[in-house]
Short mmCIF file of C-alpha atoms and ligand atoms in Angstrom, two decimals:
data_model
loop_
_atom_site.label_atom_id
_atom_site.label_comp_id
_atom_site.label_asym_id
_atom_site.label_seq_id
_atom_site.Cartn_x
_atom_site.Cartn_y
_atom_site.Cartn_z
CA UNK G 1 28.10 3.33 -39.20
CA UNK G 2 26.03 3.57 -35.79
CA UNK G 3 28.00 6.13 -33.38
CA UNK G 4 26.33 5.37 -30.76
CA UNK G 5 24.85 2.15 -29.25
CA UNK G 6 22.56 0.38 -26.30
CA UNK G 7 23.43 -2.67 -24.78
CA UNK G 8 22.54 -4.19 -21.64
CA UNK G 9 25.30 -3.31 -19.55
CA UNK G 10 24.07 0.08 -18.39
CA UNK G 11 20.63 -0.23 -17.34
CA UNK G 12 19.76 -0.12 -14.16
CA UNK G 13 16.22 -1.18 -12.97
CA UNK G 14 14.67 1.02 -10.11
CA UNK G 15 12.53 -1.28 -7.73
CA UNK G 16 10.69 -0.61 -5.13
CA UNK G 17 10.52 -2.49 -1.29
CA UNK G 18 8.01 -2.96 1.64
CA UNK G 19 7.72 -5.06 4.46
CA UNK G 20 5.79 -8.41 3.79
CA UNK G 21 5.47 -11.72 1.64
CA UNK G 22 3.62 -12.55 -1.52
CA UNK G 23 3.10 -8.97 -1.95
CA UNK G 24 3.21 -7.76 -5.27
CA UNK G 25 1.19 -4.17 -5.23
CA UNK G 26 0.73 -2.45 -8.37
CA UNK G 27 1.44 1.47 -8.86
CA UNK G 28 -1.76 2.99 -10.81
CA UNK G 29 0.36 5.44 -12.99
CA UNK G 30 3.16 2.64 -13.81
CA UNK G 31 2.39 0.22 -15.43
CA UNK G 32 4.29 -2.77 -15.01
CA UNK G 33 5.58 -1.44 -11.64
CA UNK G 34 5.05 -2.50 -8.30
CA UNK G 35 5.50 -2.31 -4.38
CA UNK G 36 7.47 -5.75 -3.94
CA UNK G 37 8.00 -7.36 -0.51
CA UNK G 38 11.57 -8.84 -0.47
CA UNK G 39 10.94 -12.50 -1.78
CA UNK G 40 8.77 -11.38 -4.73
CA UNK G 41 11.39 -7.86 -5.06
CA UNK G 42 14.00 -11.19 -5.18
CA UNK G 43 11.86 -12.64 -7.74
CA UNK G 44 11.74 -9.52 -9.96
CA UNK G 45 15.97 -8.87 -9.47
CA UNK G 46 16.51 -12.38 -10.57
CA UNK G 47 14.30 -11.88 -13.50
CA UNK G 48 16.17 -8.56 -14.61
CA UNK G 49 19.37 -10.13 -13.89
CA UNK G 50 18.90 -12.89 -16.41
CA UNK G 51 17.95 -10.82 -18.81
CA UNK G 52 21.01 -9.06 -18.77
CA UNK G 53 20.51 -5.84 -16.46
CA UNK G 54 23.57 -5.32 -14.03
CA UNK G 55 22.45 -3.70 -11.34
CA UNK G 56 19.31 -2.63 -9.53
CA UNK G 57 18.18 0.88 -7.39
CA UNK G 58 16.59 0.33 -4.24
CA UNK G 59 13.52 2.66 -2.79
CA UNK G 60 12.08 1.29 0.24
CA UNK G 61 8.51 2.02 1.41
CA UNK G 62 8.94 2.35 5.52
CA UNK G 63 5.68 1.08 7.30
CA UNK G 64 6.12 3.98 9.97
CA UNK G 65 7.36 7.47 9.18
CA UNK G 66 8.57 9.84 11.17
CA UNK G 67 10.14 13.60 11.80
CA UNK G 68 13.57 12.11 12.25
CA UNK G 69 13.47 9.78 9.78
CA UNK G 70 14.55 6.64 12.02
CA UNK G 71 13.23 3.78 9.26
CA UNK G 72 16.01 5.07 6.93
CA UNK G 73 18.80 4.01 9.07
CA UNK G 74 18.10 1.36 10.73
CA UNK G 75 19.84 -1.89 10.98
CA UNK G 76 16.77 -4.19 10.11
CA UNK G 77 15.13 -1.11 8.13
CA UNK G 78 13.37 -2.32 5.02
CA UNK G 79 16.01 -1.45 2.62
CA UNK G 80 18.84 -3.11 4.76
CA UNK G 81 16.78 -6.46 4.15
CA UNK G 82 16.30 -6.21 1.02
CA UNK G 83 19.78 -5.71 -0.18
CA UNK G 84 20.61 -8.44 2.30
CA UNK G 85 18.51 -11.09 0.73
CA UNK G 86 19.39 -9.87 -3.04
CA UNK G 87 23.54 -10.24 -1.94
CA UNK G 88 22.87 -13.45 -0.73
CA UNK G 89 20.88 -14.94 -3.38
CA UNK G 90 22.50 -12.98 -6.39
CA UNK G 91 25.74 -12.11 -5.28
CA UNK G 92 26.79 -10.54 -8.81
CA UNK G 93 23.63 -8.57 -9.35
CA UNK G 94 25.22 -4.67 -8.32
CA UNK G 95 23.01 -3.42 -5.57
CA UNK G 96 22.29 0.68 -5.77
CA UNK G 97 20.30 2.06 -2.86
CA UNK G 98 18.40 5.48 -2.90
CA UNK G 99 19.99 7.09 0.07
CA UNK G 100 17.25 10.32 1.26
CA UNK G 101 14.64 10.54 3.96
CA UNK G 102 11.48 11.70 2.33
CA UNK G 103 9.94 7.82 1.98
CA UNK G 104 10.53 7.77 5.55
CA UNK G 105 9.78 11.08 7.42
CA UNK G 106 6.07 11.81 8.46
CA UNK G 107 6.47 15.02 6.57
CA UNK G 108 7.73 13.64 3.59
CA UNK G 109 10.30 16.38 2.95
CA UNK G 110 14.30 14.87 2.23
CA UNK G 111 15.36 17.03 5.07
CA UNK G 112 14.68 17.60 8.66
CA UNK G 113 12.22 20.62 8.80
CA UNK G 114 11.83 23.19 11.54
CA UNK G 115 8.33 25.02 11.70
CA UNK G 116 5.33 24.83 9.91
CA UNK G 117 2.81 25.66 7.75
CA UNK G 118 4.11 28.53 5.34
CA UNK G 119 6.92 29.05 7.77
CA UNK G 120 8.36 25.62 7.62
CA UNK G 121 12.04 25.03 6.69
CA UNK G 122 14.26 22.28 5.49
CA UNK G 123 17.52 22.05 7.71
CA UNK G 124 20.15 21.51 5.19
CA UNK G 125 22.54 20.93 8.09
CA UNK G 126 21.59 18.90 10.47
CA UNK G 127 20.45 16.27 7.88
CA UNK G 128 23.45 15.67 6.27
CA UNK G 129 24.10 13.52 9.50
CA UNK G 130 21.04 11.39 9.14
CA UNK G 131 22.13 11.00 5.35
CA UNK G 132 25.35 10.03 6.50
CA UNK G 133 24.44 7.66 8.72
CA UNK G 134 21.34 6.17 6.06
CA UNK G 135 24.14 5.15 3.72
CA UNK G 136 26.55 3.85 6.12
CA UNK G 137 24.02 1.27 7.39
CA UNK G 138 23.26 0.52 3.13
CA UNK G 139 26.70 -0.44 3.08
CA UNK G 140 27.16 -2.63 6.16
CA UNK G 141 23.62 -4.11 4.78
CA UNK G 142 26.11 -4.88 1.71
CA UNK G 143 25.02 -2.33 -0.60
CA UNK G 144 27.33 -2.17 -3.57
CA UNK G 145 26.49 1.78 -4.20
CA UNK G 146 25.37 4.42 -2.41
CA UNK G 147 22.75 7.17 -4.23
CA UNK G 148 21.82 10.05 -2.30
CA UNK G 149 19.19 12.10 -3.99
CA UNK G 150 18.55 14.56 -1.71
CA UNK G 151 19.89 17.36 -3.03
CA UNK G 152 21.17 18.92 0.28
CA UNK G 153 24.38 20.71 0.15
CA UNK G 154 27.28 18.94 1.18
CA UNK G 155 26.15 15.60 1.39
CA UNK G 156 28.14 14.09 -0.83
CA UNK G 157 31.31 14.76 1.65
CA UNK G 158 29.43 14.22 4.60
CA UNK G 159 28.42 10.59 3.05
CA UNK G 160 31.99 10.00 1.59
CA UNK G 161 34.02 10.39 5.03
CA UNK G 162 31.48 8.35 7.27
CA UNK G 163 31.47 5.55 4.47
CA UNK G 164 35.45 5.85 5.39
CA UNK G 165 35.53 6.10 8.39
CA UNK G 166 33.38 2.70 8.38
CA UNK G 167 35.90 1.32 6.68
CA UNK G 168 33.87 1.39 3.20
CA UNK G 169 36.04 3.31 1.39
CA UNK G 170 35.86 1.14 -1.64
CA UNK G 171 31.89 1.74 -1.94
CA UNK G 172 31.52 3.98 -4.74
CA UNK G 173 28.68 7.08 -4.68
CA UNK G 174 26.54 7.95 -7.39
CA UNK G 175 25.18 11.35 -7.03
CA UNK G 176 21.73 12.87 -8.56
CA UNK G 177 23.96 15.96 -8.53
CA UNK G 178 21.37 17.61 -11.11
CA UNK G 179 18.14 16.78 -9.87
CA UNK G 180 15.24 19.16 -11.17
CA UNK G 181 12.25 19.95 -9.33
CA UNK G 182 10.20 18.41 -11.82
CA UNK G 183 6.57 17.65 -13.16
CA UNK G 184 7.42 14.39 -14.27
CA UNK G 185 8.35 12.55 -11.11
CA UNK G 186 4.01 12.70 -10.62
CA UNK G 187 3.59 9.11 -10.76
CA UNK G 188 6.60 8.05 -8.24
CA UNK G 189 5.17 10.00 -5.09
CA UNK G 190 2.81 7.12 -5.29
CA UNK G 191 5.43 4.47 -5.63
CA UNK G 192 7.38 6.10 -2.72
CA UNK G 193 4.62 7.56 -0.65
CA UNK G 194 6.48 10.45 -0.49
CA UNK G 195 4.62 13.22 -1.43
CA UNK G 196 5.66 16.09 0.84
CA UNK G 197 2.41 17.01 3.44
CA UNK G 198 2.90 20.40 2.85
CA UNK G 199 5.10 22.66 0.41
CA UNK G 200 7.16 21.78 -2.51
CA UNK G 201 10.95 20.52 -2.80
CA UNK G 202 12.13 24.11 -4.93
CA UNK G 203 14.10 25.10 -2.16
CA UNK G 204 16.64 22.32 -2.57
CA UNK G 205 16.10 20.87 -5.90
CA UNK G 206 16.40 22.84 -9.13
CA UNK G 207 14.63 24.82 -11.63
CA UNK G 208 13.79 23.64 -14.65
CA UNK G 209 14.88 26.85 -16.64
CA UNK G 210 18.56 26.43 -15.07
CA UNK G 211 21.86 25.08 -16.88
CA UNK G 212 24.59 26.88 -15.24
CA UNK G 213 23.58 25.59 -11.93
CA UNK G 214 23.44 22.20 -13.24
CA UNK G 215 26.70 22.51 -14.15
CA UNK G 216 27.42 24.17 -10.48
CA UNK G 217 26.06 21.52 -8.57
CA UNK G 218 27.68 18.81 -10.38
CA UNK G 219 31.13 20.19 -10.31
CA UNK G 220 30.67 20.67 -6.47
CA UNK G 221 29.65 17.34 -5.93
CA UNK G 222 32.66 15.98 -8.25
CA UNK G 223 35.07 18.25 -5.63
CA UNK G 224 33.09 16.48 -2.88
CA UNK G 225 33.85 12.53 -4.14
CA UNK G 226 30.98 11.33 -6.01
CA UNK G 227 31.97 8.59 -8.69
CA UNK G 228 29.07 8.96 -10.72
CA UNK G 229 26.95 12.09 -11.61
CA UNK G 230 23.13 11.68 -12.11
CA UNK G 231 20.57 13.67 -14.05
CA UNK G 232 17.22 13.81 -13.39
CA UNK G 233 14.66 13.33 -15.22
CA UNK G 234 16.20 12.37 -18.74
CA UNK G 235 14.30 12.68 -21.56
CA UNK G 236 13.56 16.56 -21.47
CA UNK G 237 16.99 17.20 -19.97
CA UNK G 238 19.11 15.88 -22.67
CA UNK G 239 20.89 19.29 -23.13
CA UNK G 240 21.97 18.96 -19.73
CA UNK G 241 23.31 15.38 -19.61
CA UNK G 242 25.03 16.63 -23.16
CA UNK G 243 26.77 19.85 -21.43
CA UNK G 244 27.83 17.75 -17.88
CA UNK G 245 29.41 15.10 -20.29
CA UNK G 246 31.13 17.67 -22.28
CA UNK G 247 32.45 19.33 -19.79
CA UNK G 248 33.37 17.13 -16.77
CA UNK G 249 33.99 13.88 -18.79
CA UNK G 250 32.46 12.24 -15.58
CA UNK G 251 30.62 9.17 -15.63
CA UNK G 252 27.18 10.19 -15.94
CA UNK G 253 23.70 8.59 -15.19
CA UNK G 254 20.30 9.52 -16.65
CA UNK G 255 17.53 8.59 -14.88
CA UNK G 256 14.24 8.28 -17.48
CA UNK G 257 11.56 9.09 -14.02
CA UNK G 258 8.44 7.82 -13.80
CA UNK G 259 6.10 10.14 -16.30
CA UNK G 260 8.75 9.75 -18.85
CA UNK G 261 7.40 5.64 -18.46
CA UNK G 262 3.95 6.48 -17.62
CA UNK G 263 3.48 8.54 -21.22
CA UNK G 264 4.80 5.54 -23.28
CA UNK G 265 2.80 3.21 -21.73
CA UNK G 266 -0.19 5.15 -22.06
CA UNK G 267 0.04 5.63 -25.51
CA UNK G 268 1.09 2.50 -26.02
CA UNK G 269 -1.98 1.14 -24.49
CA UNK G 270 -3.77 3.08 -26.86
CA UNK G 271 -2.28 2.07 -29.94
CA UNK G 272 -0.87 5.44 -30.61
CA UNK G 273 2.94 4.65 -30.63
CA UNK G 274 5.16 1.62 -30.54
CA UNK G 275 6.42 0.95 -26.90
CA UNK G 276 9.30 -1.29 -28.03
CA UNK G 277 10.43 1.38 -30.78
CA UNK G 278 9.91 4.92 -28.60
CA UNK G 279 11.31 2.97 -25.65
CA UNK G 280 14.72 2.30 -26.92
CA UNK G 281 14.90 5.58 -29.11
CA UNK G 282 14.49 7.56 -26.14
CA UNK G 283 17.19 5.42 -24.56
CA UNK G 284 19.47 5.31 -27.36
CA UNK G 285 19.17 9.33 -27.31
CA UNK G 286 20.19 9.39 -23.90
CA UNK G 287 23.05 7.66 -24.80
CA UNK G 288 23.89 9.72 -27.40
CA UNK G 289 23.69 12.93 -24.90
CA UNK G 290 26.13 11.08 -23.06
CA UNK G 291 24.87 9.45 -20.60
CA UNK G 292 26.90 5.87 -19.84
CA UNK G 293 24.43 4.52 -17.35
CA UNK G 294 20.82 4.37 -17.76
CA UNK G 295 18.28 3.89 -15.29
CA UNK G 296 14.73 3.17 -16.42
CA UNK G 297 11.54 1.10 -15.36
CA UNK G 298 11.86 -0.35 -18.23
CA UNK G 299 14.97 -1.84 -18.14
CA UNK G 300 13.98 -5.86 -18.28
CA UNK G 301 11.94 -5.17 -21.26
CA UNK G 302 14.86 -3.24 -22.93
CA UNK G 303 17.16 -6.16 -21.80
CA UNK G 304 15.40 -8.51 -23.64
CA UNK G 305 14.36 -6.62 -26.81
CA UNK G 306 18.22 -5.83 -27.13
CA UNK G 307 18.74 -9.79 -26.79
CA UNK G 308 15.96 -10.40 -29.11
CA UNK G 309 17.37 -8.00 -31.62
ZN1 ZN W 401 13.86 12.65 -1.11
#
């Protein structure tokens, strides 16, 4: 009588690449997650992959930052090795890279910024280039998917005609098209370095209080090619992954961010809930919001309690 059900095929396991070997450096508020040099972030894909989870998101951890950005688009860039070593050695695992600048501008902002202090701007313009380019060289790497989580306007078209152009025009985009400005992404600014220097990211991502511009931003980046809409964070945004799905019908993504993991492992750790049981309810009632692709730290885990049954 079950309406709705989890199985492995839509997780999607978020990891997290720097330069290096052997290196396997643990994030303080995630448990369980770590900064992974590509052999041991090979290591940790292979694992997932047997377990039963599809695909993998890239973040990669630059070792220099700076105001344009340049680590994000570069040929031998961290991410660009990474998927290059994960194609090679598991071909079928779907690579997903995180297509913004923050990780890798000195500012950590997802935009190029003119001024400073209290006067300082993000250029939604003349970044949409950079992001462009970023995802082009994620494909030629041999990227699978491209996921640009930005939130700049127009980036989804300006990504969609230079992946063409490139002659990728089979590589599918999956947009966080309603991406919050949120409490809970706390513990990931340490997994990403990429806590802005100054600021906040309200300008370009969105208020917590708002539907109808959820709704906005998704159907412009539908107009605009993406194949996939995202939203971000999950748990406390059910209403809005139930409302896109109603309405658009789109494949959607939920993306369960890092305090939403951090809380159930801290309680867990405690004794005060069960991790297995509050891990896949929350899942399974993203599921039944509508979301069709779920992307969660915990994803090996939840591959292997599903197996377990
Ligand atoms: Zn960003």
């Amino acid at each position: 009588m079950r309406e709705t059900t989890l199985d492995t095929g839509c997780l999607v396991l978020p990891l997290f690449v720097r330069r290096g070997r052997k290196l396997r450096r643990p994030i303080k508020a995630m448990p369980g997650v770590f900064q992974l040099s590509p052999d041991e972030l090979l290591c940790d894909a292979r694992i997932a992959f047997e377990a039963g989870v599809p695909a993998v998101l890239l973040f990669g951890i630059p070792d220099k930052k700076d105001p344009r950005a340049s680590g994000a688009y570069a040929a031998n860039g961290i991410v660009q090795q990474a998927v290059k070593v994960l194609k090679r050695e598991l071909p079928d695992l779907i690579v997903i890279t995180d297509v913004c600048l923050c990780e890798y501008m000195s500012h950590g902002h997802c935009g190029i910024v003119r001024g400073k202090g209290p006067a300082a701007r993000i250029l939604n313009d003349p970044t949409l280039s950079l992001l462009a380019r970023t995802a082009a060289s994620h494909a030629e790497a041999g990227a699978d998917m491209v996921a640009p989580s930005d939130m700049m306007d127009g980036r989804v078209v300006a990504i969609r005609s230079e992946l063409d152009k490139r002659g990728f025009v089979n590589t599918p985009i999956m947009s966080y098209a309603a991406k919050f400005a949120s409490a809970f992404y706390g513990p990931f600014r340490e997994a990403a370095e990429s806590a802005p220097a100054f600021g906040d990211r309200r300008s370009y991502q969105m208020d917590a209080g708002n539907t109808n511009e959820a709704l906005r931003e998704v159907a412009l980046d539908i107009a605009e090619g993406a194949d996939i809409v995202m939203v971000k964070p999950a748990l406390a945004y059910l209403d809005i992954i139930y409302r896109i799905k109603t309405q658009f019908g789109y494949p959607t993504a939920a993306y369960a961010v890092s305090a939403e993991h951090a809380m159930i492992k801290a309680a867990a750790a405690n004794g005060w809930i069960d991790e297995r049981a509050v891990t896949l309810e929350s899942l399974l009632a993203m599921r039944r919001a509508g979301a069709d692709i779920l992307i969660t730290y915990a994803a090996t885990d939840v591959a292997r309690w599903l197996k377990a049954g």
